[in-house]
Short mmCIF file of C-alpha atoms and ligand atoms in Angstrom, two decimals:
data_model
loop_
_atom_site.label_atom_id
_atom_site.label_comp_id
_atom_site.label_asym_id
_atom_site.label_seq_id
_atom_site.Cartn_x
_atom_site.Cartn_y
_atom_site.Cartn_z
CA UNK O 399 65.58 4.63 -58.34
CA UNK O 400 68.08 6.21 -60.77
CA UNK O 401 71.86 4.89 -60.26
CA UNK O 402 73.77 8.51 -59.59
CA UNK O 403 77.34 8.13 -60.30
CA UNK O 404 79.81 9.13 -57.28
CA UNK O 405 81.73 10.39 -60.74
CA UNK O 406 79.38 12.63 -61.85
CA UNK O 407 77.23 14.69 -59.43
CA UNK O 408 73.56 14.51 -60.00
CA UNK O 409 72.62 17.71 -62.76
CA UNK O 410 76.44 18.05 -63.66
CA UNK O 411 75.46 16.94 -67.22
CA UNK O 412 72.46 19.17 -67.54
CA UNK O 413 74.01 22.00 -66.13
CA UNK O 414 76.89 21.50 -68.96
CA UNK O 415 74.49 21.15 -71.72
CA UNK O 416 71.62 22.84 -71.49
CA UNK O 417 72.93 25.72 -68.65
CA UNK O 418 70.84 24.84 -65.62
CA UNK O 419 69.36 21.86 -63.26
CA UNK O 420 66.77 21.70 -61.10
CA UNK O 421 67.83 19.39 -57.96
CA UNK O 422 64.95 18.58 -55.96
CA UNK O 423 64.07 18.22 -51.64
CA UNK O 424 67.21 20.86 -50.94
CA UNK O 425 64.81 22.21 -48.14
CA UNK O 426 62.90 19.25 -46.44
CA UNK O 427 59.36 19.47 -47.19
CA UNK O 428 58.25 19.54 -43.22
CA UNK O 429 60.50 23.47 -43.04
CA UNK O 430 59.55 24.80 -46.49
CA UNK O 431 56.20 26.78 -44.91
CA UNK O 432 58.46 28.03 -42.34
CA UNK O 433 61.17 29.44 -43.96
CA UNK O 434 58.87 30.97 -46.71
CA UNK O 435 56.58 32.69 -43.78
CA UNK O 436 59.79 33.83 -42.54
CA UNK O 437 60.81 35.55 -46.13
CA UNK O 438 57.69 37.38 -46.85
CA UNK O 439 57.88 38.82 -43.15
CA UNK O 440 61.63 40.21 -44.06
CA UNK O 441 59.69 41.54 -47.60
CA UNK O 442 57.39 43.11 -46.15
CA UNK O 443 59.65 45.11 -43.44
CA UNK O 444 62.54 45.56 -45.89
CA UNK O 445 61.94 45.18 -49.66
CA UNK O 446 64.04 47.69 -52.33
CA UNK O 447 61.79 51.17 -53.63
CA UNK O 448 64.04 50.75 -56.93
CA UNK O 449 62.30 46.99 -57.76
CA UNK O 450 60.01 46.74 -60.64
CA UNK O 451 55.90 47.26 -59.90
CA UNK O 452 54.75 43.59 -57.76
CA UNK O 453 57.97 42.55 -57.52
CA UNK O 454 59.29 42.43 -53.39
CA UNK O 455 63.11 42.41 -53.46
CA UNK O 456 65.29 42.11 -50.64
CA UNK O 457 69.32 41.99 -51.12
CA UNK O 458 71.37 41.06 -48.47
CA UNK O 459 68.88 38.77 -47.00
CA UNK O 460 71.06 36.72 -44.79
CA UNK O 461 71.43 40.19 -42.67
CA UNK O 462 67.79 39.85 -42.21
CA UNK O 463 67.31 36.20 -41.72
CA UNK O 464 69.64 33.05 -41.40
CA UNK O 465 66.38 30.68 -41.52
CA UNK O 466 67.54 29.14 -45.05
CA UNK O 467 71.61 28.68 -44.09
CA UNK O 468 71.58 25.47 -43.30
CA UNK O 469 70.49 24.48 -46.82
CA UNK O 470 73.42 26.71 -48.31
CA UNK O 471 76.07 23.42 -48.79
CA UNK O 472 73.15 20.58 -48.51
CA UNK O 473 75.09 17.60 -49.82
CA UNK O 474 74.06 17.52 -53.17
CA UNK O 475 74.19 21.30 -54.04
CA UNK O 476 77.33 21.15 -52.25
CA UNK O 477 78.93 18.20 -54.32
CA UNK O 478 77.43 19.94 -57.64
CA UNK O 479 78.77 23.64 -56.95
CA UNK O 480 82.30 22.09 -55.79
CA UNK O 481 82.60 20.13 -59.15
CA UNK O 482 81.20 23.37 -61.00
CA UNK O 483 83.53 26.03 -59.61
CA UNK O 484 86.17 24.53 -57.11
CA UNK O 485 86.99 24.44 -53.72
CA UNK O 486 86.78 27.23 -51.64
CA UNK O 487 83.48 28.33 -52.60
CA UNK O 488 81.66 31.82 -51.69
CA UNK O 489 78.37 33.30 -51.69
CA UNK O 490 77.97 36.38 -53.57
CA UNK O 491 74.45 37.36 -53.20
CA UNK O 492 71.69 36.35 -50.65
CA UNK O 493 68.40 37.90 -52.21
CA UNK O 494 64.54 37.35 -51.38
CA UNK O 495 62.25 37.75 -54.93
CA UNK O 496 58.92 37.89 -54.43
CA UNK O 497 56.55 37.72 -57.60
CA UNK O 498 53.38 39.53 -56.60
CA UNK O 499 50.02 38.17 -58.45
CA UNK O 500 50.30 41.09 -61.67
CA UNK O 501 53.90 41.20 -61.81
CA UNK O 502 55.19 41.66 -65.23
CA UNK O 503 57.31 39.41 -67.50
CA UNK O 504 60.83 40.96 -67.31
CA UNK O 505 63.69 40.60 -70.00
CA UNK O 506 66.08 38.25 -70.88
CA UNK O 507 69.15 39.02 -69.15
CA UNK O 508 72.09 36.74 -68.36
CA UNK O 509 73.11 37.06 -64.58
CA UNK O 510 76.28 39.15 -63.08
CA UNK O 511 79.08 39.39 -64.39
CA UNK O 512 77.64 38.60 -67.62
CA UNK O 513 75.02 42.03 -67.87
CA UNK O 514 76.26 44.17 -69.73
CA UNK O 515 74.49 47.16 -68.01
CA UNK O 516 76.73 46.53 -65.09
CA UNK O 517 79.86 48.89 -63.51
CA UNK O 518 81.52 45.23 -62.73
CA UNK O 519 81.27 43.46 -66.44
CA UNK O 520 83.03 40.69 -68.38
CA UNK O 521 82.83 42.40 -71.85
CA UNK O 522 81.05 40.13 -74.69
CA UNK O 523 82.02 38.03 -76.30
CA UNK O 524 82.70 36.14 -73.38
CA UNK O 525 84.67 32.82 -73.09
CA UNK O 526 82.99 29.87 -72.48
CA UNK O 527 83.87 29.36 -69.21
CA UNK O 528 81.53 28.86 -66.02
CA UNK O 529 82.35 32.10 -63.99
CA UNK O 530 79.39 32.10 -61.29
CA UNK O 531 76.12 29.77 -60.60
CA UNK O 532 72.83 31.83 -59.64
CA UNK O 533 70.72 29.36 -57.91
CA UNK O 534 67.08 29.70 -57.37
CA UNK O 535 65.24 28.76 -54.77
CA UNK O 536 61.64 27.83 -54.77
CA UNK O 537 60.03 28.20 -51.84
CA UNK O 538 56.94 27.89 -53.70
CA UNK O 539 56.30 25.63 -55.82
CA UNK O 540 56.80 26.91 -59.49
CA UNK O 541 53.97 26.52 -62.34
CA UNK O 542 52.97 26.64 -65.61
CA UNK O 543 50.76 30.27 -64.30
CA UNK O 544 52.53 31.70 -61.01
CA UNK O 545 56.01 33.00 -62.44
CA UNK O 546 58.21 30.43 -62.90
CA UNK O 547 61.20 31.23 -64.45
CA UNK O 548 61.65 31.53 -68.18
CA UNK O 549 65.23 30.25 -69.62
CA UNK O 550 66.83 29.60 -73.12
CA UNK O 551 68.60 26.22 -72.77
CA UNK O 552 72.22 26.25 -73.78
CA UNK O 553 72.27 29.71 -74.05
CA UNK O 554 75.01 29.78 -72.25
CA UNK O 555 77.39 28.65 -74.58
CA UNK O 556 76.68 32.00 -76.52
CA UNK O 557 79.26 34.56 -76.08
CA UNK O 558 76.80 37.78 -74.93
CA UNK O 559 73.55 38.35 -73.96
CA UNK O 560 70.26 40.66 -74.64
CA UNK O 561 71.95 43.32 -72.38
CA UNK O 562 74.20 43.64 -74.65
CA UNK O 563 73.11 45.62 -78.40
CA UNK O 564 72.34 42.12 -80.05
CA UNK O 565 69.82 41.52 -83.01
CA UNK O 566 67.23 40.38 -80.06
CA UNK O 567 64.22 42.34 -78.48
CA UNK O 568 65.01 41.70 -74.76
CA UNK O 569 61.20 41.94 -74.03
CA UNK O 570 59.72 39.72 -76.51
CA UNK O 571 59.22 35.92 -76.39
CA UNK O 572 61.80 33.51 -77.64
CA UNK O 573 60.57 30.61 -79.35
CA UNK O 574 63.19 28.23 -77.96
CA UNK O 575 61.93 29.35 -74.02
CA UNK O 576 60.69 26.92 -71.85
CA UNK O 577 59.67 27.12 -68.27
CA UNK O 578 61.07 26.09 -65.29
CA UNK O 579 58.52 24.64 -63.00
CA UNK O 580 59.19 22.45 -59.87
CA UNK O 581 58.34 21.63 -56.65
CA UNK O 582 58.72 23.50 -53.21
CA UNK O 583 62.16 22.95 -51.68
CA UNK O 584 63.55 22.49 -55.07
CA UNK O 585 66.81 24.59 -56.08
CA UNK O 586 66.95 25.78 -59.93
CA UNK O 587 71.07 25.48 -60.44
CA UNK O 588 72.10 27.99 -63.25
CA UNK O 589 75.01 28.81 -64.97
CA UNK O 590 75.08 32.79 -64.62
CA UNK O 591 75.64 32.61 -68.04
CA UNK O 592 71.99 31.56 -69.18
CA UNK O 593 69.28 33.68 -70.82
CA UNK O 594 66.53 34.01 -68.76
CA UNK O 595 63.37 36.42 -67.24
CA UNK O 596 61.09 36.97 -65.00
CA UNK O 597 57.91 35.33 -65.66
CA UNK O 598 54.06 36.93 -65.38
CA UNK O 599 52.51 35.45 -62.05
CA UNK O 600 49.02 35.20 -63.00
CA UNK O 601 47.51 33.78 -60.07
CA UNK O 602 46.28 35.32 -56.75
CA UNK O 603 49.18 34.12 -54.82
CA UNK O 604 52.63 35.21 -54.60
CA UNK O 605 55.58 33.08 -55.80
CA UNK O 606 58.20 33.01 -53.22
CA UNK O 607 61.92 32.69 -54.23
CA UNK O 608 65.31 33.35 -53.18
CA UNK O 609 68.33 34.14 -55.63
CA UNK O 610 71.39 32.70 -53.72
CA UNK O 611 74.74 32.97 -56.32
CA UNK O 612 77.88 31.15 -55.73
CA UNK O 613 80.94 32.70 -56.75
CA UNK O 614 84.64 31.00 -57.47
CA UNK O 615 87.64 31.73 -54.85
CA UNK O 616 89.10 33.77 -57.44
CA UNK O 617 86.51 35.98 -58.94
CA UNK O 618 86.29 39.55 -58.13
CA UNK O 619 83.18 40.93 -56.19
CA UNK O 620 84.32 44.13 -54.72
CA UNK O 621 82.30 45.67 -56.91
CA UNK O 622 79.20 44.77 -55.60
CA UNK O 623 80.33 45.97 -52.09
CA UNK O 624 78.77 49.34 -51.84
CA UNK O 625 81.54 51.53 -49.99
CA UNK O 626 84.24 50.13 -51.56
CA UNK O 627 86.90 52.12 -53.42
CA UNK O 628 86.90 49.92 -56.48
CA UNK O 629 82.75 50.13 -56.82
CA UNK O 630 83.44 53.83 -56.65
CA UNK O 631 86.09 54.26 -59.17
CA UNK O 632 84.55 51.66 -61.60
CA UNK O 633 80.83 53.19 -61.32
CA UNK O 634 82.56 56.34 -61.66
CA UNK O 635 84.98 55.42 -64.67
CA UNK O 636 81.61 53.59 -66.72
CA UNK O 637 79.50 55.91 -65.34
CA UNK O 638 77.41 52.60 -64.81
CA UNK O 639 75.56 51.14 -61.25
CA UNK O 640 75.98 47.67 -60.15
CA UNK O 641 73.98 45.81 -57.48
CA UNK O 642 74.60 46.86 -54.15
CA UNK O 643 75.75 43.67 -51.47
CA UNK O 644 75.62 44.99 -47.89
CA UNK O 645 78.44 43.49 -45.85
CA UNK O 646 77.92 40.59 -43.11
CA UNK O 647 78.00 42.01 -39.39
CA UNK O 648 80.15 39.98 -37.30
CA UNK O 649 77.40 39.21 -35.01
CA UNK O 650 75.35 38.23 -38.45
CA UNK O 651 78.24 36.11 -39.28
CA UNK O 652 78.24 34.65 -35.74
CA UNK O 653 75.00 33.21 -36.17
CA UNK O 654 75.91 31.31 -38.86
CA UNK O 655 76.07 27.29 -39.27
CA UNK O 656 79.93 26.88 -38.72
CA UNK O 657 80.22 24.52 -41.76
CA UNK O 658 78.92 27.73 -43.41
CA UNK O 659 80.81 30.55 -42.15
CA UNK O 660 83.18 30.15 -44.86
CA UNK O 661 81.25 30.90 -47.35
CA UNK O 662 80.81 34.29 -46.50
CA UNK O 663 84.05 35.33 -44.62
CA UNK O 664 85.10 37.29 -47.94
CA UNK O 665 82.17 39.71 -46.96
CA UNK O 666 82.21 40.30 -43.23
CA UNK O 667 82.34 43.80 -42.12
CA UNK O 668 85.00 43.57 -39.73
CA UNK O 669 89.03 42.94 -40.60
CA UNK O 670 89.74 39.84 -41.59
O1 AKG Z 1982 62.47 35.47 -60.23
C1 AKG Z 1982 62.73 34.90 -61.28
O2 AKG Z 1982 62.06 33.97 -61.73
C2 AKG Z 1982 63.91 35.36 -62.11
C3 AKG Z 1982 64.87 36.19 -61.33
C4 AKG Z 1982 65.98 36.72 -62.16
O3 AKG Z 1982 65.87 36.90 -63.33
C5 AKG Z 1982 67.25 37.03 -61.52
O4 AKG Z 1982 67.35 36.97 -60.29
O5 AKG Z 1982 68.21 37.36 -62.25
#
């Protein structure tokens, strides 16, 4: 076995370099059937009208279901997100993606607040500095054929993105792509900077993911909340949308792992 240093948390050095990780066994193996069951059950009840075709997307998710919060500071996401983006972590989005057999390959984007189509924007050129982590998390397993994720490594030391009007056809391939494949219960660690897409699931069954993204103390997500009065003024003033992140319920919140409250007590419904 591989000496980790207590220095250097295990896919630190990746994540600098190339822009992502892929740390394996986050969910133990014996829950990942479970939990997934569990997700495609919330899908199939709740999933977004405004997704594209084959593609079941639920935001919000941990209003739905709680089934994957204990994972949401297992030790060694925990240890890498801390030395990524600080104490006093949050979570910004809880989504459920579901890549139906058919789906199409989507375009290369970089993640909020780096999309440029976005009301809530950090204008390119961008610094280099890491601003968010968008995790994924595979609650299938992720192949060569069923939609794993497509990335650019170290794109994220570029200062904008295909969302922006750069000399790059969002929907065509990229002959520095690879493919992230991976075993269920393994967590794909991005910075939110990286280029990536969607990926054609060509097989009969669906690949089953979450998008969990983990914000700073200190960066600004009203935007995403959808009655607030700075989404409205901003959407307003760019005439742009932005995702829409319901609030937690208290009783939602409640429910929640106590070591993992915190992360979402910037997004409860109820005064603070
Ligand atoms: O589902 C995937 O593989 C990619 C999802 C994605 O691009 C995103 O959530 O921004």
């Amino acid at each position: 076995m591989s000496q980790v240093s207590p220095q250097r948390p295990r896919g630190l050095d990746q994540l600098d370099r190339d822009g992502f990780c892929i740390l394996p066994d986050v969910i133990p193996r014996k829950n990942i059937t479970a939990i997934r069951e569990e997700v495609l059950a919330v899908v199939a009840a709740h999933r977004t009208e405004s997704a594209p075709q084959q593609v079941g997307f639920v935001p919000g998710l941990i209003n739905h279901t709680r089934c994957f919060a204990p994972y949401l500071l297992e030790s060694q996401l925990a240890v890498l997100l801390t030395a990524s983006l600080g104490a006093h972590l949050r979570i910004s989005f809880t989504s459920a993606i579901v890549n139906e057999p058919g789906n199409q390959r989507g375009g290369w984007h970089a993640d909020w607040p780096f999309n440029q189509t976005n009301a809530g924007h950090i204008p390119a050129p961008y610094p280099d500095v890491r601003m968010h982590v968008t995790t994924l998390w595979m609650l299938s397993t992720f192949s060569e054929k069923n939609g794993g994720t497509l990335v650019v490594p170290a794109s994220h030391r570029r200062r904008s993105n295909p969302t922006a009007h750069i000399d790059c056809d969002a929907q065509q391939p990229l002959p520095e792509e690879i493919r992230i494949t991976g075993e269920a219960g393994s967590v794909l660690v991005m910075d939110s900077r990286l280029w990536h897409a969607t990926a054609a699931n060509q097989t009969q069954n669906p690949r089953v993911a979450l998008a969990i993204r983990y914000a700073p103390w200190w960066l600004n997500l009203e935007v995403l909340r959808p009655d607030s009065a700075e989404r409205h003024r901003m959407c307003r003033e760019s005439g742009r949308d932005d995702n829409r992140v319901p609030s937690v319920p208290n009783d939602v919140y409640t429910q929640l792992p106590v070591e993992v409250q915190p992360l979402f007590q910037h997004w409860r419904e109820s005064p603070r």
